[in-house]
Tab-separated table of C-alpha atoms in Angstrom:
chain	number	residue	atom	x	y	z
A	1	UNK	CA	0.000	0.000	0.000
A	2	UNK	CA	0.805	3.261	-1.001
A	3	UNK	CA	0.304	7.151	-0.418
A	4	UNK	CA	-1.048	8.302	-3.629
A	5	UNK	CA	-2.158	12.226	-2.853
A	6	UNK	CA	-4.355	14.126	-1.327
A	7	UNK	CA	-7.125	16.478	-0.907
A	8	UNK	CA	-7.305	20.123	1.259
A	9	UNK	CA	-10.819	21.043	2.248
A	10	UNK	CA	-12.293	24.058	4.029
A	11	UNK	CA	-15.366	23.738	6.127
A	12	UNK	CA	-16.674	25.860	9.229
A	13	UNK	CA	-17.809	25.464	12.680
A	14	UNK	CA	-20.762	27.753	13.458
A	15	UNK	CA	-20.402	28.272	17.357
A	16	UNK	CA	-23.500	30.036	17.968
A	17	UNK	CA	-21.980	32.318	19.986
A	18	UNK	CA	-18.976	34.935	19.953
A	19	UNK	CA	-15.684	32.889	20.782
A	20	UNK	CA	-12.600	34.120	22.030
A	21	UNK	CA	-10.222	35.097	25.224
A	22	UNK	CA	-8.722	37.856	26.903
A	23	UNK	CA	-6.513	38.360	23.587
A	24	UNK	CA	-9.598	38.549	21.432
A	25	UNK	CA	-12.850	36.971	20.409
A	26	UNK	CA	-14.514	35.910	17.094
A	27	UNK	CA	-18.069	38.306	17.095
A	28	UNK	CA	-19.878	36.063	14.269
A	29	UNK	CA	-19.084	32.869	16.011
A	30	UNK	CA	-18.491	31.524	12.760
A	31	UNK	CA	-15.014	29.950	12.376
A	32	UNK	CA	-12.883	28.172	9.101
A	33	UNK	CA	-12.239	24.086	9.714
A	34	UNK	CA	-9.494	23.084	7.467
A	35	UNK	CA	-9.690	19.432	6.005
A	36	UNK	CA	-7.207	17.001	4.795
A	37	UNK	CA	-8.089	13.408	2.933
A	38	UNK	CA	-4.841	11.484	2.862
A	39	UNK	CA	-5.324	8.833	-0.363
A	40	UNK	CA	-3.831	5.521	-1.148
A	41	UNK	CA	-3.549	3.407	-4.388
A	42	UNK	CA	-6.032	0.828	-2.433
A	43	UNK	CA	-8.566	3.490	-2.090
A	44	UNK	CA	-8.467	3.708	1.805
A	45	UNK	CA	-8.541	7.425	2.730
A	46	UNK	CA	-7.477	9.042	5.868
A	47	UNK	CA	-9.611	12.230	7.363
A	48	UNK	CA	-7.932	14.448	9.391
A	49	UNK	CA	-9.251	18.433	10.547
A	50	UNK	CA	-6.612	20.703	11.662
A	51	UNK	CA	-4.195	22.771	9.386
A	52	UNK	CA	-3.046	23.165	5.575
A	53	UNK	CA	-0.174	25.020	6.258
A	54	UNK	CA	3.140	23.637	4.355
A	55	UNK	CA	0.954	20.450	3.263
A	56	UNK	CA	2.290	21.098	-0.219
A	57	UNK	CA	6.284	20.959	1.419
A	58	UNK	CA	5.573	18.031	3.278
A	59	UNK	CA	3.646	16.211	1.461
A	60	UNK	CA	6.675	14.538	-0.646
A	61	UNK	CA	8.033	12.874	2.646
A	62	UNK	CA	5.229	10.850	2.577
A	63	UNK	CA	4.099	10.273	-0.978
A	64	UNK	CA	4.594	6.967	-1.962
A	65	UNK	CA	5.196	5.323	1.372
A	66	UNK	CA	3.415	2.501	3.131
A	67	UNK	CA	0.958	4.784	5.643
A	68	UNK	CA	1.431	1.930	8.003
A	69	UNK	CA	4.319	3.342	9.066
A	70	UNK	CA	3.395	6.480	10.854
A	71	UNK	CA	5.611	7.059	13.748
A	72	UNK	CA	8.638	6.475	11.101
A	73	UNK	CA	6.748	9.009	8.314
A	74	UNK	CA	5.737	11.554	11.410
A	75	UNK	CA	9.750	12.093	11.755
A	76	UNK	CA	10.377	12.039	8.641
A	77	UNK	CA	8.355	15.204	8.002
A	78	UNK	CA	10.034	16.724	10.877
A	79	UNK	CA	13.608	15.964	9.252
A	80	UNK	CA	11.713	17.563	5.698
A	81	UNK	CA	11.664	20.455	7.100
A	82	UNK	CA	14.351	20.402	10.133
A	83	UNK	CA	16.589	23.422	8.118
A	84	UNK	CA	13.568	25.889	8.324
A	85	UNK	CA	12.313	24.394	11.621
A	86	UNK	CA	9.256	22.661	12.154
A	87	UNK	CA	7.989	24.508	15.278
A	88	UNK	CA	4.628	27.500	14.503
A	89	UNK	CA	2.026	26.807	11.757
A	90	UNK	CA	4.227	24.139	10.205
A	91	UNK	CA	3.937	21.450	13.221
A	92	UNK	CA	0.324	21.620	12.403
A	93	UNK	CA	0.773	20.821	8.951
A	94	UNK	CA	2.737	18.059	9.878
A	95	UNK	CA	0.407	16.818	12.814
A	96	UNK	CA	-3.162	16.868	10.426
A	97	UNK	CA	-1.124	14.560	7.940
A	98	UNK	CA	-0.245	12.492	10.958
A	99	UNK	CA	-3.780	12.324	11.995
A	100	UNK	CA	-5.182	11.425	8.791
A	101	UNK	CA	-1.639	8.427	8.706
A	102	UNK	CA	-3.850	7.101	11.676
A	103	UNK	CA	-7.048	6.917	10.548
A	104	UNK	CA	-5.905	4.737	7.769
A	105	UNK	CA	-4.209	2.360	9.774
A	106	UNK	CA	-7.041	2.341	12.311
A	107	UNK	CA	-9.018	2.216	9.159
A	108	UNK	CA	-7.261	-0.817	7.913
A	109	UNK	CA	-7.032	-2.288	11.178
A	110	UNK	CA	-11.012	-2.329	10.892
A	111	UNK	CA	-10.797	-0.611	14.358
A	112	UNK	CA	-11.892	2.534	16.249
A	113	UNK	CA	-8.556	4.424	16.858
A	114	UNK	CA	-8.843	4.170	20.029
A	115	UNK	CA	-8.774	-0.056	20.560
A	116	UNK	CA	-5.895	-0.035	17.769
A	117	UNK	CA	-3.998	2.523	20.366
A	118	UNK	CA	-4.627	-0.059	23.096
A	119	UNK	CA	-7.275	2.098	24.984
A	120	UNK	CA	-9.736	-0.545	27.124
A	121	UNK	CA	-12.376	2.151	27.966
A	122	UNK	CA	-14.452	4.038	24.947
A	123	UNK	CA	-15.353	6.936	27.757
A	124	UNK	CA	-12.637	9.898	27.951
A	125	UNK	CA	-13.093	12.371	31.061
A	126	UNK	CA	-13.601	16.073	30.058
A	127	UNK	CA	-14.443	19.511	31.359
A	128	UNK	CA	-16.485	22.327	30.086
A	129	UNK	CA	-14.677	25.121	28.162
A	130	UNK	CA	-17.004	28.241	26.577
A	131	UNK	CA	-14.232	30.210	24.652
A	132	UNK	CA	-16.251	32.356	26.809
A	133	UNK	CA	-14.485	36.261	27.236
A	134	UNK	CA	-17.578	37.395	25.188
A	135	UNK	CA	-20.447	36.230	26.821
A	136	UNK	CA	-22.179	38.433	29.382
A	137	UNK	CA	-23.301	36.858	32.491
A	138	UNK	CA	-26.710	35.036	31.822
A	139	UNK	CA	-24.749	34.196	28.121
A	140	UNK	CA	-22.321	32.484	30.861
A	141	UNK	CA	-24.554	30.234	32.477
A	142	UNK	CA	-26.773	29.460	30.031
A	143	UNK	CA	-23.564	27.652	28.385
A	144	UNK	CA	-22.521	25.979	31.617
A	145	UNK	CA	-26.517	25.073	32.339
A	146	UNK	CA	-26.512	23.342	29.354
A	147	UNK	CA	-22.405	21.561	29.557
A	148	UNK	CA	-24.071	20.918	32.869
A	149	UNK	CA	-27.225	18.730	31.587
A	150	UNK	CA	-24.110	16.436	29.572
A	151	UNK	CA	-22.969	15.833	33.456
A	152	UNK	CA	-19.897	18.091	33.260
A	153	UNK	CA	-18.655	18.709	36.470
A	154	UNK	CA	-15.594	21.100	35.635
A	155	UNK	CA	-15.419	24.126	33.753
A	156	UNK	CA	-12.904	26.734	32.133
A	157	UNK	CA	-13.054	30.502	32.394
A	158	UNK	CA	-11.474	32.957	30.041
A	159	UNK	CA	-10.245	35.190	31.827
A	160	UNK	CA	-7.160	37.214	33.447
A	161	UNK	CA	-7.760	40.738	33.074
A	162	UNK	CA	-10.189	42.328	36.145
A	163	UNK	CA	-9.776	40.381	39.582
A	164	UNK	CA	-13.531	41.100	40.582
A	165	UNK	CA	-15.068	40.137	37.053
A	166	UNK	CA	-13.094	36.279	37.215
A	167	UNK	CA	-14.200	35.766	40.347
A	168	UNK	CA	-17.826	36.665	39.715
A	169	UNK	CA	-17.912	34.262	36.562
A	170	UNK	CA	-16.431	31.746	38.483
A	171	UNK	CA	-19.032	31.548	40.923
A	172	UNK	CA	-21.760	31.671	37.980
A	173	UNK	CA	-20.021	28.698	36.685
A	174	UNK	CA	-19.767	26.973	39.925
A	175	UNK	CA	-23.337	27.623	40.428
A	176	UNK	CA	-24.098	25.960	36.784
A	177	UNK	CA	-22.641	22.685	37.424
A	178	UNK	CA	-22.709	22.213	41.084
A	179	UNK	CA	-25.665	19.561	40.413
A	180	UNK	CA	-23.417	17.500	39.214
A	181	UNK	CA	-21.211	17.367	42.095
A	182	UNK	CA	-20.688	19.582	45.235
A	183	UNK	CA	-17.511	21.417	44.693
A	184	UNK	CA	-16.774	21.571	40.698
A	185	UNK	CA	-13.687	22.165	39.029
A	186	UNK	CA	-12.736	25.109	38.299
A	187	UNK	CA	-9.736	26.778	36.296
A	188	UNK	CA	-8.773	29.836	35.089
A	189	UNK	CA	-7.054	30.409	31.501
A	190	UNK	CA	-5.188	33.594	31.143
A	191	UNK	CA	-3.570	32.723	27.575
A	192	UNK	CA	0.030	34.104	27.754
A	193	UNK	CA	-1.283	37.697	28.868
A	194	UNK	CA	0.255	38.290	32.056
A	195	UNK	CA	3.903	38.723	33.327
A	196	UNK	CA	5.054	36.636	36.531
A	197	UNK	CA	3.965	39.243	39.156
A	198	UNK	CA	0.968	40.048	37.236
A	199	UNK	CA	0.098	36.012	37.366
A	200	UNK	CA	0.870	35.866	41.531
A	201	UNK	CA	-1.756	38.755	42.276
A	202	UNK	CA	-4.001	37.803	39.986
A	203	UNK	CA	-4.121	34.069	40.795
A	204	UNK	CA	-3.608	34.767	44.672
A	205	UNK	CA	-6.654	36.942	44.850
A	206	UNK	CA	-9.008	34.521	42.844
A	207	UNK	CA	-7.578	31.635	45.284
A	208	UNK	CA	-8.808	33.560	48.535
A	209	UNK	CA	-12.170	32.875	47.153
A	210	UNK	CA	-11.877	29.900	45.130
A	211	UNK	CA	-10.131	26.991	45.004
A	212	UNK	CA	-8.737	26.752	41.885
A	213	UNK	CA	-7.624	23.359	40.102
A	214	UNK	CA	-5.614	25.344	37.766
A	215	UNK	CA	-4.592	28.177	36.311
A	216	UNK	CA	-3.854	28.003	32.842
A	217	UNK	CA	-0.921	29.708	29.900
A	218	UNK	CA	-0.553	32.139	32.679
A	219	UNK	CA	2.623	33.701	30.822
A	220	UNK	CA	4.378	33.021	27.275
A	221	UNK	CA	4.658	29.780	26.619
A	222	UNK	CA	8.675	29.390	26.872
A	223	UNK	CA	9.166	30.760	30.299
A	224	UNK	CA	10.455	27.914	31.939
A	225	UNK	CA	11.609	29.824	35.119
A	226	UNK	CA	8.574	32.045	35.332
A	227	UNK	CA	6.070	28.808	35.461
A	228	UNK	CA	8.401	26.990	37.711
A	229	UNK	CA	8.325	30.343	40.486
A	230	UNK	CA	5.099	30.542	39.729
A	231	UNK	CA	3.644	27.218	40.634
A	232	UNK	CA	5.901	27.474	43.827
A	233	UNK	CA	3.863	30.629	44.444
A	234	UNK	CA	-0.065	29.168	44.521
A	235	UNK	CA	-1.726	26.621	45.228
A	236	UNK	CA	-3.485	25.969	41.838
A	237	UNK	CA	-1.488	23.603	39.414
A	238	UNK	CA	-0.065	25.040	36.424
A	239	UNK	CA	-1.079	23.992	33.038
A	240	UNK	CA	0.659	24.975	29.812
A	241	UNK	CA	2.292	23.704	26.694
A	242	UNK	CA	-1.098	23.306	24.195
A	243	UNK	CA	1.045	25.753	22.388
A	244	UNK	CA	4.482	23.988	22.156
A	245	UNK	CA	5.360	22.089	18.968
A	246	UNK	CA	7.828	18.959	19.239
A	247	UNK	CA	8.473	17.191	22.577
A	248	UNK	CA	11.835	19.215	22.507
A	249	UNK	CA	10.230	22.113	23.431
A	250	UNK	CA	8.525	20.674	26.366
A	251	UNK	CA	12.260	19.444	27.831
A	252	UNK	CA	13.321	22.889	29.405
A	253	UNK	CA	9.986	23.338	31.196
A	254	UNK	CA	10.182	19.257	32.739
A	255	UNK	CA	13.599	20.264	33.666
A	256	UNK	CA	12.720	23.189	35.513
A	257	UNK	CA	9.974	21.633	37.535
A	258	UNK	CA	7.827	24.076	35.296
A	259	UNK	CA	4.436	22.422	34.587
A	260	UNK	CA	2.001	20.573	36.896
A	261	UNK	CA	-0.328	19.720	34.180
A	262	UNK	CA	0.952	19.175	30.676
A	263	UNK	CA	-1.329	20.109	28.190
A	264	UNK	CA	-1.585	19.156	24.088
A	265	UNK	CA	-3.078	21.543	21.343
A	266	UNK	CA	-4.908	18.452	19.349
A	267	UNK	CA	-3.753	19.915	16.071
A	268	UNK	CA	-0.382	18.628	16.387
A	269	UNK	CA	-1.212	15.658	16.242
A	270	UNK	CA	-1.882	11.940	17.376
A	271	UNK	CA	1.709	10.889	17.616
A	272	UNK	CA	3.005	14.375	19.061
A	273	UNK	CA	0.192	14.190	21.966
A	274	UNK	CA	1.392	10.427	23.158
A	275	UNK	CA	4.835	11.125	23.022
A	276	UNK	CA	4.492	14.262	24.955
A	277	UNK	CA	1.675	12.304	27.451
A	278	UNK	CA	4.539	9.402	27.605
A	279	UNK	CA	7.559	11.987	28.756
A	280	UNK	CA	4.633	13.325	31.119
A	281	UNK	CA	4.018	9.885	32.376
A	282	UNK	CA	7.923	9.266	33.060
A	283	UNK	CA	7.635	12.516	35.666
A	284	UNK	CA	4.504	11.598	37.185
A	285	UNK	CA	2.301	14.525	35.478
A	286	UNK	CA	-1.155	14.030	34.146
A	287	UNK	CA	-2.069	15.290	30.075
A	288	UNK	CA	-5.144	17.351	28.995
A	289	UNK	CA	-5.737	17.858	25.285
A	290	UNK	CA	-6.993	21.460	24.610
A	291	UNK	CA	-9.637	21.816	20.887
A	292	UNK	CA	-11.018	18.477	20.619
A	293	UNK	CA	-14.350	19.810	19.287
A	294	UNK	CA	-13.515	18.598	15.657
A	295	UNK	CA	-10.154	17.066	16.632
A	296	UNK	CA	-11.722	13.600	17.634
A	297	UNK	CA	-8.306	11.931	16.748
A	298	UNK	CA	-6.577	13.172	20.239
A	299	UNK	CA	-9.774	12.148	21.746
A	300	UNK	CA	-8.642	8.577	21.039
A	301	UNK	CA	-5.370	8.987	22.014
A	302	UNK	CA	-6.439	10.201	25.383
A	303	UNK	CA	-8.421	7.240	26.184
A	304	UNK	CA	-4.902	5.092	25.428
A	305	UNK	CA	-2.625	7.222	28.012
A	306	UNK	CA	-2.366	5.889	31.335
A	307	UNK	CA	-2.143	9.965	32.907
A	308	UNK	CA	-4.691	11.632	30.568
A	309	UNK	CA	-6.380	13.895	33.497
A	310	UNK	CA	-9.270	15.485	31.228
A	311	UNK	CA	-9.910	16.572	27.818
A	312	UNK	CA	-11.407	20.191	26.624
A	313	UNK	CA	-14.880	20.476	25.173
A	314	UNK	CA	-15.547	23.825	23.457
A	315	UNK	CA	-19.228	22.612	22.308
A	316	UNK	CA	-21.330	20.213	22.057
A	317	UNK	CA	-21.679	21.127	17.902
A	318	UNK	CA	-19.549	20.482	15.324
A	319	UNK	CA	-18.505	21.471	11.811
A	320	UNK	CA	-20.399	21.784	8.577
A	321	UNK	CA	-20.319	18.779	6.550
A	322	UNK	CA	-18.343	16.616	9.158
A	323	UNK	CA	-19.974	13.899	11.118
A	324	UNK	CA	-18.313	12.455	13.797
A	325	UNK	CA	-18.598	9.188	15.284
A	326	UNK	CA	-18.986	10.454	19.465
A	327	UNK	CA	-21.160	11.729	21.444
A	328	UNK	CA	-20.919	13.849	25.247
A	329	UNK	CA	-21.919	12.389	28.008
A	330	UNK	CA	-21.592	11.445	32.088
A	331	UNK	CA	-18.671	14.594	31.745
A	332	UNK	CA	-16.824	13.695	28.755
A	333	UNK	CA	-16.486	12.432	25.699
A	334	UNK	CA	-18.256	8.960	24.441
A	335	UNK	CA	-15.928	7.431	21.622
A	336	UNK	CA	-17.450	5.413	18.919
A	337	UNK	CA	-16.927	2.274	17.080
A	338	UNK	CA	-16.733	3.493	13.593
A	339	UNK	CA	-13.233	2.043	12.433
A	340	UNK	CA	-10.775	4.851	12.116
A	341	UNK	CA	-11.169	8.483	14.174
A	342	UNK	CA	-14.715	8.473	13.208
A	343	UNK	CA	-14.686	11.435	10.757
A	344	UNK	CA	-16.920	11.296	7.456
A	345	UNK	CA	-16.937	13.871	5.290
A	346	UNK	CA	-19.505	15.183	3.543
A	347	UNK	CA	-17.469	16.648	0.380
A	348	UNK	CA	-20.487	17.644	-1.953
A	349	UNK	CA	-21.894	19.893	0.954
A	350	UNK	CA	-18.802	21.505	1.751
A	351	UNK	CA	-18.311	22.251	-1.266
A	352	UNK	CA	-21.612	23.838	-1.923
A	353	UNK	CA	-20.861	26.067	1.172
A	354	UNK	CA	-17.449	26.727	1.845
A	355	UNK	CA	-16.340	28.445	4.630
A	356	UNK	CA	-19.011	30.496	5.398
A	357	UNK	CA	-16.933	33.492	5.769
A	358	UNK	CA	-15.711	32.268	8.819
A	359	UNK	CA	-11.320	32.468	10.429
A	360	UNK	CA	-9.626	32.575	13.529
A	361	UNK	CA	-7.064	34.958	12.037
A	362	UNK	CA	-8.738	38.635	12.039
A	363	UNK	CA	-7.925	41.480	13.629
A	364	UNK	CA	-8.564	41.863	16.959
A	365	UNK	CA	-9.013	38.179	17.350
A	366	UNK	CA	-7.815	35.880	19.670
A	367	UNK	CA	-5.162	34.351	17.660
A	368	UNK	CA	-3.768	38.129	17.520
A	369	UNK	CA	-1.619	39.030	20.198
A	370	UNK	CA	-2.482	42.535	21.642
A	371	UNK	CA	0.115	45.525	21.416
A	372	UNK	CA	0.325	45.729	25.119
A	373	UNK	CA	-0.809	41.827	26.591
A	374	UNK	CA	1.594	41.481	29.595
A	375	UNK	CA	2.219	45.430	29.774
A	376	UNK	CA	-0.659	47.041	31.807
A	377	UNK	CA	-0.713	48.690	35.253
A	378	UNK	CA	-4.056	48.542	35.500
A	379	UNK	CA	-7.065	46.117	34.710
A	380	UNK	CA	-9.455	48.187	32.204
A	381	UNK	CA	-8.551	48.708	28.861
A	382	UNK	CA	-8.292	52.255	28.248
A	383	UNK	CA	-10.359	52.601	25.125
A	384	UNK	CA	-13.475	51.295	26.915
A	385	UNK	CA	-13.580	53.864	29.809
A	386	UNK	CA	-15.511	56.838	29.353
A	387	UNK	CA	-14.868	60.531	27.961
C-alpha cells in the first residue's frame, strides 16, 4: 500500500456564539475548519481536521510510502523540514497529515482508533470550556446550564484581566454545574497575557475565594523559570504547553519543575500528543488535550494514556459537513466504534458552502496578540472607559 495524494478542504464550525479570550474573540461565532483526505492506491482514505499550512512541502516525505508506518513518516516530516524548523504553523501541517496516517491504519485495522492505540475504555473524562471572554453573564450560564445537563462537572473561564469580574464568573459557573457534584472544578485560563507578578496577584486573589484546580498559559509559553516560580507561588497547578510544537520544546519546562499539568493543542497531532503524554508519564504529570471539538483523533489517544487527566470540550456542535462518530456524556467524551477516528466527510456539501466566511485569524481576534498583553498597570482597557 501506497500514499497516492491528497485532498485540502475548508469547512466551518458555526459556534452560535462569539468565541474568544482575553486576547480577542470571534463576534460572528463563525469559524474556518481546514480538512485534509490522505489517499492511497487501495482506495483507503485518511480524514484528518486541523491545518493546511506547508501540506504542499511536506507532502513529498510521505508520498509513496506505506501509511502503516506512521511514527517512522511523522519524523520524517520533521527531518523535511528540520533546516527551516518545524515549530509554529508548520507542526500543524505536519500533525493533520499524521492524523489522517492514523485513521488509515485504524481504518485498515477495521478498528476505532482508540482499541488499535490499546485504549480498554471508549469513555474519555472532560471539562467544560465556553471560549467564553464574550459572553455576558446570563450568556455564561446558560452555556454551563446546558455543559451541565451532559454531566460536566468542571469548567474553564477565560479570563485574566479584572480580579472582581473572574471571580464573579467563576461563581456563575460553579453555580451551573454544582448539580453534578458539590464542589466543581474550576480553572482559570489567562492565555500568555500576564507577566510573573501580574500572574501571583491575579491568581492569589481569585484563590482567597476559590479553590482553583488550575490556572492556565498564565505567561508566554517558553518561560520555563517564570512557570516553575510561579507554581511554587499558589496553590493551583499550572497547566501549559497546548502551544508547544515537538516534545523538545517541552524538555526545558520538565527540567525546571515548570508544569504541573501538561497540556496538548490536538492539532499537532496523534503521535506528538502520546509522546508528549509518555515523557509526562515518566515525571509523574497528568495530560489534557486542549480543541477536541472537531479534533476527535486526540480524543482517542487520550483514552490510550495511562495519565490523561481530562480533555477540553468547546461545544457540544460540530462542523459543517463533518460527522463524527462520538457523542458527550456522564462529563466527557463517548468514543465510537466506527473504524478509524470516526470522521466522514460530507465533500459535496462543503463544497456547496465553503467556509461560510468564517477564520480565527482577524484582527482583533484571539489568535492576535495585543500591542500591550503582559504590559498594563491597570485592569481596564483604556479605550473602553468613558470621555
Amino acid at each position: 500500500m501506497k500514499i497516492t495524494g491528497y485532498r485540502c478542504l475548508r469547512s466551518f464550525h458555526d459556534w452560535g456564539r462569539p468565541v474568544g479570550d482575553v486576547n480577542g474573540f470571534i463576534e460572528s461565532g463563525v469559524t474556518e475548519v481546514p480538512i485534509v483526505i490522505l489517499e492511497t492506491d487501495e482506495g483507503v482514505t485518511g480524514v484528518a481536521t486541523g491545518s493546511h499550512h506547508d501540506i504542499e512541502r511536506l507532502f513529498p516525505a510521505i508520498e509513496g510510502q506505506d501509511p502503516r508506518a506512521v511514527s517512522a513518516l511523522y519524523d520524517r516530516m520533521l527531518a523535511r523540514v528540520f533546516k527551516t524548523g518545524h515549530g509554529g504553523a508548520t507542526y500543524s501541517g505536519i500533525g493533520t497529515l499524521d492524523t489522517a496516517l492514523w485513521d488509515i491504519k485504524a481504518k485498515l485495522a477495521g478498528e476505532p482508533l482508540w482499541r488499535l492505540l490499546g485504549g480498554g475504555d471508549r469513555f474519555v473524562a472532560g471539562y467544560a470550556s465556553g471560549l467564553d471572554i464574550a459572553l455576558d453573564d446570563d450568556q455564561l450560564a446558560s452555556f454551563y446550564r446546558t455543559m451541565a445537563e451532559r454531566g460536566f462537572t468542571a469548567g474553564k473561564l477565560k479570563g485574566g484581566r479584572v480580579v472582581a469580574d473572574d471571580i464573579r464568573r467563576l461563581h456563575i459557573i460553579a453555580d451551573e454545574l454544582r448539580g453534578n457534584a458539590d464542589h466543581p472544578a474550576l480553572m482559570l485560563d489567562a492565555n500568555e497575557s500576564w507577566n510573573l507578578k501580574q500572574a501571583v496577584r491575579h491568581v492569589t486573589a481569585v484563590e482567597a475565594v476559590h479553590d482553583l484546580t488550575w490556572i492556565e498559559e498564565p505567561l508566554r509559553r517558553w518561560d520555563a523559570a517564570g512557570h516553575a516560580r510561579l507554581s511554587r507561588s499558589i496553590k493551583a497547578a499550572v497547566a501549559t504547553g497546548e502551544k508547544l510544537t515537538g516534545l523538545d520544546q517541552y524538555l526545558p519546562l520538565f527540567e525546571a519543575g515548570a508544569v504541573d499539568v501538561a497540556q496538548v493543542g490536538s492539532p499537532a497531532g496523534v503521535t506528538h500528543f502520546l509522546r508528549v503524554a509518555y515523557a509526562a508519564h515518566s515525571r509523574d504529570l497528568p495530560i489534557s488535550p486542549v480543541g477536541l471539538t472537531a479534533n476527535a483523533s486526540v480524543a482517542h489517544a487520550a483514552a490510550a494514556v495511562p495519565n490523561h487527566l481530562s480533555a477540553e470540550v468547546q461545544d457540544l456542535g460540530g462542523p459543517f459537513g463533518i460527522d463524527i462518530d462520538m457523542e458527550y456524556a456522564d462529563g466527557g467524551i463517548v468514543l465510537g466504534d466506527r473504524p478509524g477516528a470516526g470522521l466522514t466527510i460530507d465533500e459535496d456539501a462543503i463544497a456547496a458552502r465553503g467556509t461560510a466566511g468564517g477564520a480565527w485569524l482577524v484582527q482583533g481576534g484571539p489568535h492576535v496578540r495585543p500591542k500591550r498583553a503582559g504590559l498594563r498597570m491597570v485592569a481596564e482597557d483604556p479605550s473602553s472607559l468613558p470621555g
